[in-house]
Short mmCIF file of C-alpha atoms in Angstrom, two decimals:
data_model
loop_
_atom_site.label_atom_id
_atom_site.label_comp_id
_atom_site.label_asym_id
_atom_site.label_seq_id
_atom_site.Cartn_x
_atom_site.Cartn_y
_atom_site.Cartn_z
CA MET X 1 84.38 155.73 170.62
CA VAL X 2 87.49 157.62 170.09
CA PRO X 3 88.74 160.98 171.61
CA GLU X 4 88.60 164.10 169.53
CA ASN X 5 92.02 164.93 170.09
CA ASP X 6 92.95 161.10 169.24
CA PRO X 7 96.20 161.72 167.22
CA PHE X 8 95.41 158.69 165.05
CA VAL X 9 92.70 158.71 162.44
CA GLY X 10 96.66 113.73 169.42
CA GLY X 11 96.36 110.50 171.61
CA LEU X 12 97.36 106.85 171.32
CA GLU X 13 95.34 103.72 171.69
CA THR X 14 95.98 100.20 172.63
CA PRO X 15 94.82 97.52 170.07
CA LEU X 16 92.59 95.89 173.00
CA ALA X 17 88.96 96.18 173.23
CA LYS X 18 89.23 98.16 176.09
CA LYS X 19 91.07 101.21 175.13
CA ARG X 20 92.48 104.03 176.70
CA ARG X 21 92.63 107.73 175.70
CA ILE X 22 95.49 109.61 176.34
CA ASP X 23 94.57 113.37 176.00
CA ASP X 24 96.76 115.74 173.73
CA PRO X 25 98.57 117.86 176.42
CA GLN X 26 99.01 121.06 173.81
CA ALA X 27 95.40 121.18 173.00
CA THR X 28 92.63 123.73 174.55
CA PRO X 29 90.69 121.51 176.75
CA GLN X 30 87.38 120.42 175.03
CA ALA X 31 83.91 120.11 176.70
CA SER X 32 82.82 116.44 177.58
CA HIS X 33 79.78 115.35 175.61
CA GLU X 34 77.65 115.60 178.92
CA SER X 35 78.22 119.20 179.23
CA ILE X 36 76.40 120.12 175.96
CA SER X 37 74.18 118.28 173.71
CA LEU X 38 75.69 118.28 170.46
CA ALA X 39 74.23 117.92 166.77
CA PRO X 40 73.55 114.54 165.84
CA SER X 41 76.38 114.65 163.07
CA ILE X 42 78.84 115.85 165.74
CA ARG X 43 77.67 113.97 169.02
CA THR X 44 80.37 111.17 170.17
CA THR X 45 80.50 108.46 172.48
CA SER X 46 83.62 106.57 173.94
CA ALA X 47 83.35 103.94 171.13
CA SER X 48 84.00 106.56 168.80
CA SER X 49 87.20 107.98 170.03
CA ALA X 50 89.21 107.88 166.77
CA SER X 51 86.71 109.88 164.91
CA VAL X 52 86.88 112.57 167.77
CA ARG X 53 90.64 112.80 167.24
CA SER X 54 89.92 113.10 163.61
CA ARG X 55 87.77 115.85 163.71
CA LYS X 56 89.80 117.54 166.24
CA SER X 57 92.68 117.61 163.95
CA SER X 58 90.76 118.79 161.05
CA PRO X 59 89.11 122.07 161.46
CA THR X 60 88.20 121.93 157.82
CA LYS X 61 85.90 119.31 158.48
CA ALA X 62 84.31 121.58 161.48
CA PHE X 63 83.81 124.56 159.11
CA THR X 64 82.06 122.07 156.65
CA ARG X 65 79.71 120.81 159.19
CA LEU X 66 78.73 124.51 160.00
CA GLU X 67 77.20 124.49 156.40
CA ILE X 68 74.64 122.02 157.55
CA SER X 69 74.21 122.73 161.51
CA ASN X 70 74.95 126.19 162.47
CA PRO X 71 72.57 127.10 165.74
CA LEU X 72 74.53 130.05 166.27
CA LYS X 73 74.29 131.59 163.03
CA LEU X 74 77.80 132.10 162.85
CA ARG X 75 79.85 133.28 159.66
CA PHE X 76 83.32 134.41 159.03
CA ASP X 77 84.83 137.35 156.72
CA GLU X 78 88.03 139.12 156.46
CA PHE X 79 88.73 142.56 157.39
CA ASP X 80 90.36 143.61 154.21
CA GLY X 81 88.25 141.45 152.14
CA ILE X 82 87.25 142.92 148.84
CA ASN X 83 83.79 141.10 148.50
CA THR X 84 82.36 141.35 151.80
CA ASP X 85 78.53 142.07 151.72
CA CYS X 86 78.57 143.29 155.59
CA PRO X 87 80.43 146.57 156.12
CA ILE X 88 82.50 147.12 158.85
CA PRO X 89 81.23 149.54 161.67
CA GLU X 90 82.98 152.69 161.71
CA ALA X 91 83.69 152.29 165.41
CA LEU X 92 85.60 148.95 164.61
CA GLN X 93 87.60 150.85 161.62
CA GLN X 94 88.70 153.17 164.38
CA VAL X 95 90.06 150.74 166.68
CA ARG X 96 91.84 149.14 163.83
CA ILE X 97 93.58 152.08 162.71
CA ARG X 98 94.82 153.00 166.28
CA LEU X 99 95.99 149.28 166.35
CA GLY X 100 97.69 149.67 163.09
CA ALA X 101 99.48 152.52 164.52
CA PHE X 102 100.91 150.66 167.14
CA GLY X 103 102.11 148.02 164.24
CA THR X 104 103.95 150.84 162.53
CA ASN X 105 105.59 151.96 165.83
CA GLN X 106 103.65 154.87 166.70
CA ARG X 107 103.53 155.71 170.52
CA ILE X 108 104.55 152.39 171.84
CA ILE X 109 107.32 152.88 174.25
CA PRO X 110 107.46 155.05 177.47
CA ARG X 111 109.32 157.96 176.64
CA GLN X 112 111.08 157.73 180.18
CA ASP X 113 112.34 154.49 179.17
CA ARG X 114 113.75 155.80 175.92
CA ALA X 115 117.64 155.52 176.83
CA LEU X 116 117.21 151.95 178.25
CA ALA X 117 114.86 150.76 175.70
CA GLU X 118 117.06 151.96 172.45
CA PRO X 119 119.65 149.17 172.68
CA LEU X 120 116.92 146.54 172.80
CA VAL X 121 115.30 147.92 169.59
CA LYS X 122 118.19 148.91 167.54
CA GLY X 123 118.27 145.84 165.31
CA SER X 124 114.96 147.11 163.82
CA PRO X 125 115.18 147.66 160.10
CA PHE X 126 112.88 150.80 160.54
CA PRO X 127 114.61 153.27 162.73
CA LEU X 128 112.54 154.53 165.42
CA THR X 129 111.44 158.27 165.59
CA ASP X 130 110.26 160.46 168.30
CA THR X 131 106.78 159.40 167.40
CA ALA X 132 107.51 155.85 168.75
CA TYR X 133 107.59 157.15 172.41
CA TYR X 134 104.57 158.53 174.41
CA ASP X 135 104.22 160.56 177.62
CA ASP X 136 102.80 159.27 181.03
CA ASP X 137 99.74 161.04 180.54
CA GLU X 138 99.17 159.13 177.13
CA SER X 139 95.55 158.68 176.25
CA CYS X 140 93.53 155.78 175.42
CA ARG X 141 96.12 153.49 177.77
CA TYR X 142 94.87 151.39 180.65
CA GLY X 143 97.60 149.97 183.09
CA ARG X 144 101.10 150.72 184.29
CA LEU X 145 104.15 151.52 182.43
CA VAL X 146 105.83 148.25 181.65
CA PRO X 147 109.26 147.96 182.65
CA VAL X 148 112.19 147.58 180.05
CA ASP X 149 113.34 144.34 182.01
CA GLU X 150 109.82 142.92 181.69
CA VAL X 151 109.93 143.42 177.86
CA ARG X 152 113.04 141.70 177.75
CA THR X 153 112.26 138.77 179.78
CA ILE X 154 109.11 138.41 177.81
CA THR X 155 110.81 138.58 174.61
CA ASN X 156 113.70 136.14 175.76
CA ASN X 157 111.03 133.72 177.12
CA SER X 158 109.38 133.56 173.52
CA ARG X 159 112.68 132.83 171.74
CA PHE X 160 113.04 129.80 174.20
CA CYS X 161 109.63 128.53 173.88
CA ALA X 162 110.10 129.03 169.89
CA MET X 163 113.50 126.97 170.07
CA HIS X 164 112.25 124.37 172.01
CA ARG X 165 109.00 123.94 170.42
CA ALA X 166 106.95 124.50 173.42
CA ALA X 167 103.59 122.98 174.13
CA GLU X 168 100.83 125.73 174.40
CA VAL X 169 100.57 125.41 178.15
CA VAL X 170 104.14 126.50 178.16
CA TRP X 171 103.54 129.29 175.86
CA ASN X 172 100.47 130.34 177.80
CA THR X 173 102.55 130.59 181.26
CA GLU X 174 105.99 131.59 180.10
CA VAL X 175 104.95 134.37 177.69
CA HIS X 176 101.35 135.05 176.98
CA GLN X 177 100.21 135.04 180.67
CA ARG X 178 103.07 137.16 181.27
CA ILE X 179 102.04 139.78 179.01
CA LEU X 180 98.82 140.15 180.27
CA ARG X 181 99.94 140.43 183.79
CA CYS X 182 102.41 142.77 183.39
CA ALA X 183 100.33 145.12 180.99
CA LEU X 184 96.87 144.98 183.18
CA ARG X 185 97.97 144.48 186.84
CA GLY X 186 100.17 146.39 189.25
CA GLU X 187 103.76 145.79 190.24
CA ASP X 188 102.73 143.38 192.85
CA GLY X 189 100.61 141.35 190.35
CA ASN X 190 97.40 141.73 192.76
CA ILE X 191 94.40 140.07 191.13
CA ARG X 192 91.79 142.27 192.90
CA SER X 193 93.32 145.82 192.26
CA ASN X 194 91.94 146.96 188.99
CA LEU X 195 88.52 147.31 187.30
CA VAL X 196 89.69 145.69 184.02
CA ASN X 197 91.71 142.61 184.67
CA PHE X 198 92.26 139.04 183.11
CA THR X 199 92.12 135.56 183.98
CA ILE X 200 93.00 131.99 182.43
CA CYS X 201 89.89 130.20 181.61
CA THR X 202 90.70 126.96 179.66
CA SER X 203 88.04 125.23 181.44
CA ALA X 204 85.39 127.54 180.91
CA LEU X 205 82.31 126.09 178.70
CA ILE X 206 79.43 127.76 176.85
CA ASN X 207 76.33 127.29 179.01
CA ARG X 208 74.26 124.47 177.38
CA HIS X 209 71.02 126.67 177.52
CA ILE X 210 72.65 129.09 175.25
CA VAL X 211 73.68 126.44 172.99
CA ASN X 212 72.31 123.00 173.06
CA ARG X 213 73.31 122.13 169.53
CA GLY X 214 76.50 122.63 167.76
CA PRO X 215 80.32 122.56 168.53
CA SER X 216 81.55 123.68 172.05
CA LYS X 217 84.42 125.52 171.82
CA MET X 218 86.35 127.53 174.42
CA VAL X 219 89.03 130.33 174.66
CA ASP X 220 92.25 130.42 177.03
CA PHE X 221 92.12 133.70 178.56
CA CYS X 222 89.53 136.73 178.88
CA PHE X 223 89.43 140.34 180.01
CA TYR X 224 86.73 140.85 182.27
CA ILE X 225 85.28 143.98 184.37
CA ASP X 226 85.98 143.26 188.22
CA SER X 227 82.31 143.98 189.68
CA ASP X 228 83.73 144.34 192.74
CA VAL X 229 86.04 147.02 191.98
CA ALA X 230 83.20 148.72 190.31
CA SER X 231 81.05 148.21 193.14
CA ARG X 232 83.28 150.58 195.18
CA SER X 233 82.42 153.66 193.16
CA ASP X 234 79.09 152.25 192.08
CA PRO X 235 76.98 150.40 194.84
CA ALA X 236 74.23 149.82 192.41
CA VAL X 237 76.53 147.32 190.53
CA LYS X 238 76.20 144.71 193.23
CA ASP X 239 72.44 144.38 193.01
CA ALA X 240 72.81 144.28 189.53
CA VAL X 241 74.91 141.29 189.52
CA THR X 242 72.49 139.70 191.82
CA ASP X 243 69.58 140.38 189.30
CA LEU X 244 71.33 139.04 185.97
CA ARG X 245 72.45 136.28 187.87
CA ALA X 246 68.87 135.39 189.18
CA TRP X 247 67.59 135.82 185.61
CA SER X 248 70.46 134.08 183.63
CA PRO X 249 70.35 130.63 182.31
CA SER X 250 73.80 130.17 183.17
CA GLU X 251 73.13 131.41 186.76
CA ALA X 252 76.07 133.74 186.11
CA VAL X 253 76.53 137.42 184.31
CA ASN X 254 77.82 135.52 181.05
CA HIS X 255 77.02 132.89 178.52
CA THR X 256 79.30 130.68 180.54
CA ASP X 257 78.94 129.34 184.14
CA PHE X 258 82.65 129.39 184.55
CA THR X 259 82.97 130.20 188.57
CA MET X 260 85.78 132.54 188.30
CA MET X 261 83.53 134.62 186.03
CA ARG X 262 79.94 134.14 187.41
CA ASN X 263 80.04 137.82 188.95
CA HIS X 264 82.21 139.27 186.36
CA PRO X 265 81.41 140.53 182.92
CA ILE X 266 83.63 139.09 180.16
CA ALA X 267 84.79 141.83 177.94
CA LEU X 268 87.42 140.44 175.41
CA SER X 269 88.47 136.77 174.73
CA ILE X 270 91.74 135.29 173.76
CA GLU X 271 92.45 131.96 172.08
CA SER X 272 96.03 130.92 171.91
CA LYS X 273 97.96 128.13 170.39
CA LYS X 274 101.44 127.08 170.24
CA GLN X 275 103.86 128.34 167.37
CA ALA X 276 102.70 125.54 165.14
CA GLY X 277 99.07 124.97 166.29
CA SER X 278 95.86 125.19 164.05
CA HIS X 279 94.94 128.60 163.34
CA ASP X 280 91.73 127.60 161.82
CA ASP X 281 90.91 125.65 165.00
CA ALA X 282 91.61 128.97 166.99
CA THR X 283 89.33 131.05 164.67
CA LEU X 284 86.39 128.52 164.72
CA GLN X 285 86.54 128.39 168.82
CA ILE X 286 86.73 132.22 169.39
CA GLY X 287 84.02 132.69 166.75
CA THR X 288 81.91 130.28 168.47
CA TRP X 289 82.40 131.76 171.60
CA HIS X 290 81.56 134.96 170.37
CA ALA X 291 78.42 133.98 168.98
CA ALA X 292 77.45 132.54 172.09
CA GLN X 293 78.02 135.78 174.02
CA TRP X 294 76.08 137.92 171.64
CA LYS X 295 73.10 135.29 171.88
CA PHE X 296 73.22 135.78 175.73
CA PHE X 297 73.12 139.76 175.14
CA ALA X 298 70.37 139.14 172.96
CA ARG X 299 68.23 137.26 175.14
CA ARG X 300 68.78 139.41 177.98
CA ARG X 301 67.74 142.67 175.84
CA ALA X 302 64.69 140.68 174.73
CA SER X 303 63.81 139.78 178.24
CA LYS X 304 63.51 143.68 178.69
CA GLY X 305 61.53 144.14 175.55
CA MET X 306 64.19 145.69 173.72
CA THR X 307 66.62 145.02 170.76
CA LEU X 308 70.36 144.28 171.03
CA ASP X 309 72.09 147.58 169.91
CA GLY X 310 74.69 150.21 170.76
CA LEU X 311 77.37 147.80 171.13
CA ASP X 312 79.22 147.73 167.49
CA PHE X 313 81.41 144.78 168.18
CA LEU X 314 83.16 142.29 170.41
CA PRO X 315 87.04 142.62 170.20
CA GLY X 316 89.15 139.29 170.62
CA LEU X 317 92.81 137.98 170.32
CA ILE X 318 94.22 135.18 168.78
CA VAL X 319 97.67 134.24 169.59
CA GLN X 320 99.96 131.89 167.91
CA GLY X 321 103.11 131.45 169.69
CA ASN X 322 105.19 134.60 169.00
CA ASP X 323 102.39 136.18 166.94
CA TRP X 324 99.44 138.17 168.09
CA PHE X 325 96.21 139.08 165.87
CA PHE X 326 93.31 141.22 166.45
CA VAL X 327 89.78 139.69 165.57
CA ALA X 328 86.45 141.21 165.99
CA SER X 329 82.72 139.87 165.79
CA THR X 330 79.55 142.15 164.82
CA ARG X 331 76.00 141.09 165.06
CA LYS X 332 73.06 141.95 162.67
CA ASP X 333 70.02 140.53 163.16
CA ASP X 334 70.71 137.01 164.75
CA GLU X 335 73.65 136.55 162.71
CA THR X 336 77.30 136.59 164.33
CA THR X 337 80.00 137.70 161.90
CA LEU X 338 83.79 137.13 163.19
CA TRP X 339 86.12 139.58 161.32
CA THR X 340 89.59 138.13 160.92
CA GLU X 341 92.58 139.19 161.31
CA GLN X 342 94.79 141.97 161.99
CA PRO X 343 98.68 141.51 163.09
CA ILE X 344 99.22 143.72 166.15
CA GLY X 345 102.77 142.46 167.09
CA SER X 346 105.20 139.69 167.35
CA THR X 347 107.36 138.91 170.63
CA ARG X 348 110.01 137.49 168.50
CA SER X 349 111.63 140.86 169.06
CA ALA X 350 111.75 143.61 171.80
CA LEU X 351 110.01 146.17 169.46
CA GLY X 352 107.11 143.58 168.68
CA THR X 353 106.67 142.97 172.40
CA TYR X 354 106.37 146.63 173.09
CA GLN X 355 103.70 146.76 169.95
CA VAL X 356 101.77 143.85 171.82
CA ILE X 357 101.89 145.14 175.42
CA ARG X 358 100.66 148.85 173.91
CA ALA X 359 97.89 147.07 172.08
CA VAL X 360 96.85 145.18 174.84
CA GLN X 361 96.42 148.16 177.08
CA TYR X 362 94.76 149.94 174.31
CA LEU X 363 92.18 147.35 174.31
CA ALA X 364 91.91 147.33 177.95
CA TRP X 365 91.08 150.79 177.91
CA TRP X 366 88.38 150.07 175.21
CA CYS X 367 86.93 147.59 177.65
CA GLU X 368 86.84 150.23 180.56
CA ASP X 369 85.61 153.19 178.36
CA VAL X 370 83.13 151.86 175.57
CA TYR X 371 82.14 148.11 176.87
CA TRP X 372 81.74 148.76 180.54
CA PRO X 373 79.23 151.71 180.27
CA TRP X 374 77.27 149.82 177.50
CA PHE X 375 76.90 146.81 179.76
CA LYS X 376 75.86 148.73 182.81
CA GLU X 377 73.26 150.10 180.79
CA ASN X 378 72.07 147.39 178.65
CA ILE X 379 72.78 144.19 180.39
CA PHE X 380 72.72 145.28 184.06
CA ALA X 381 69.89 147.42 182.98
CA LEU X 382 71.26 150.27 185.39
CA GLY X 383 69.43 153.32 184.70
CA LEU X 384 66.75 151.71 182.70
CA GLN X 385 63.19 151.38 183.97
CA ASP X 386 62.23 147.77 184.02
CA THR X 387 59.51 146.55 181.76
#
């Protein structure tokens, strides 16, 4: 949905028989084999820890296994691929246009901060024009105006992490989470203040009733709709949460039973890696996660005797150290396609940090303005007669 006045068209082992595994602290946590029933080709036991490490270090093998066992019917394509046989929805293209505009320095810096921001971005090879600045009432933006000092700190932290080859957890703490906090929360950082919020969710698993065969992959952060905040203006949301949880195989309103999100719909997911982390692995992780989310939606709609329609795509982000990329998934029949990828900015520079923050706030607006109304009507079934 675009407003009519939119101006933009490894571990170590001892040699002993009894082996001790030391997990890689830089990797996104993986599900234990007790939490999900894996396909025979990828089921593991404690006696095969070496092969587990081999598979984790080789995303190519994981993609190859999908050709044999693909219970989520997940496929991958490129946004700008010339041989694609599945057209990208117009609504998704419009989002890409807007994100592309931010990437060319259009409407990314608060006009009130122009004098303070100019020294930070003066090193850019592309001189800024008046179109780089936006007013307080800028449309299609969610969140506060991020102060220049925050932009400076994020950029400096990012450079420090890159210089010291920081682990994924350090990137998440010092850079990625900081961007999300300043973009989506108030100055006090209150976790319960806004309708659209975020959380770290590295331990969230896909519920075994959604996927009982195939790889279990997770993400690091997600945007969610705070149903408690929503209930303040729409009391029906509270009962809708209870009804959906009573129906849901995960006993939550999502495809995961992650406790923090049991009452709050997940709207956008983010997979992050350190600067030299595996990009292919990140793609597989967020693709699997999205496919499970679509499957959850389809089951809910089927329980009401209806088909899954009305939502053109699910948005996502892949973050690799400094660099942020937009991805999205679409659903046709029972097949999910993950579309990759569109750069949206890099925290290597203050200008790139502004681009990322503006993109994050735009996507949060989309979650509030497009995703949340759809979820209320189609998944919470508010306004629909039960069948």
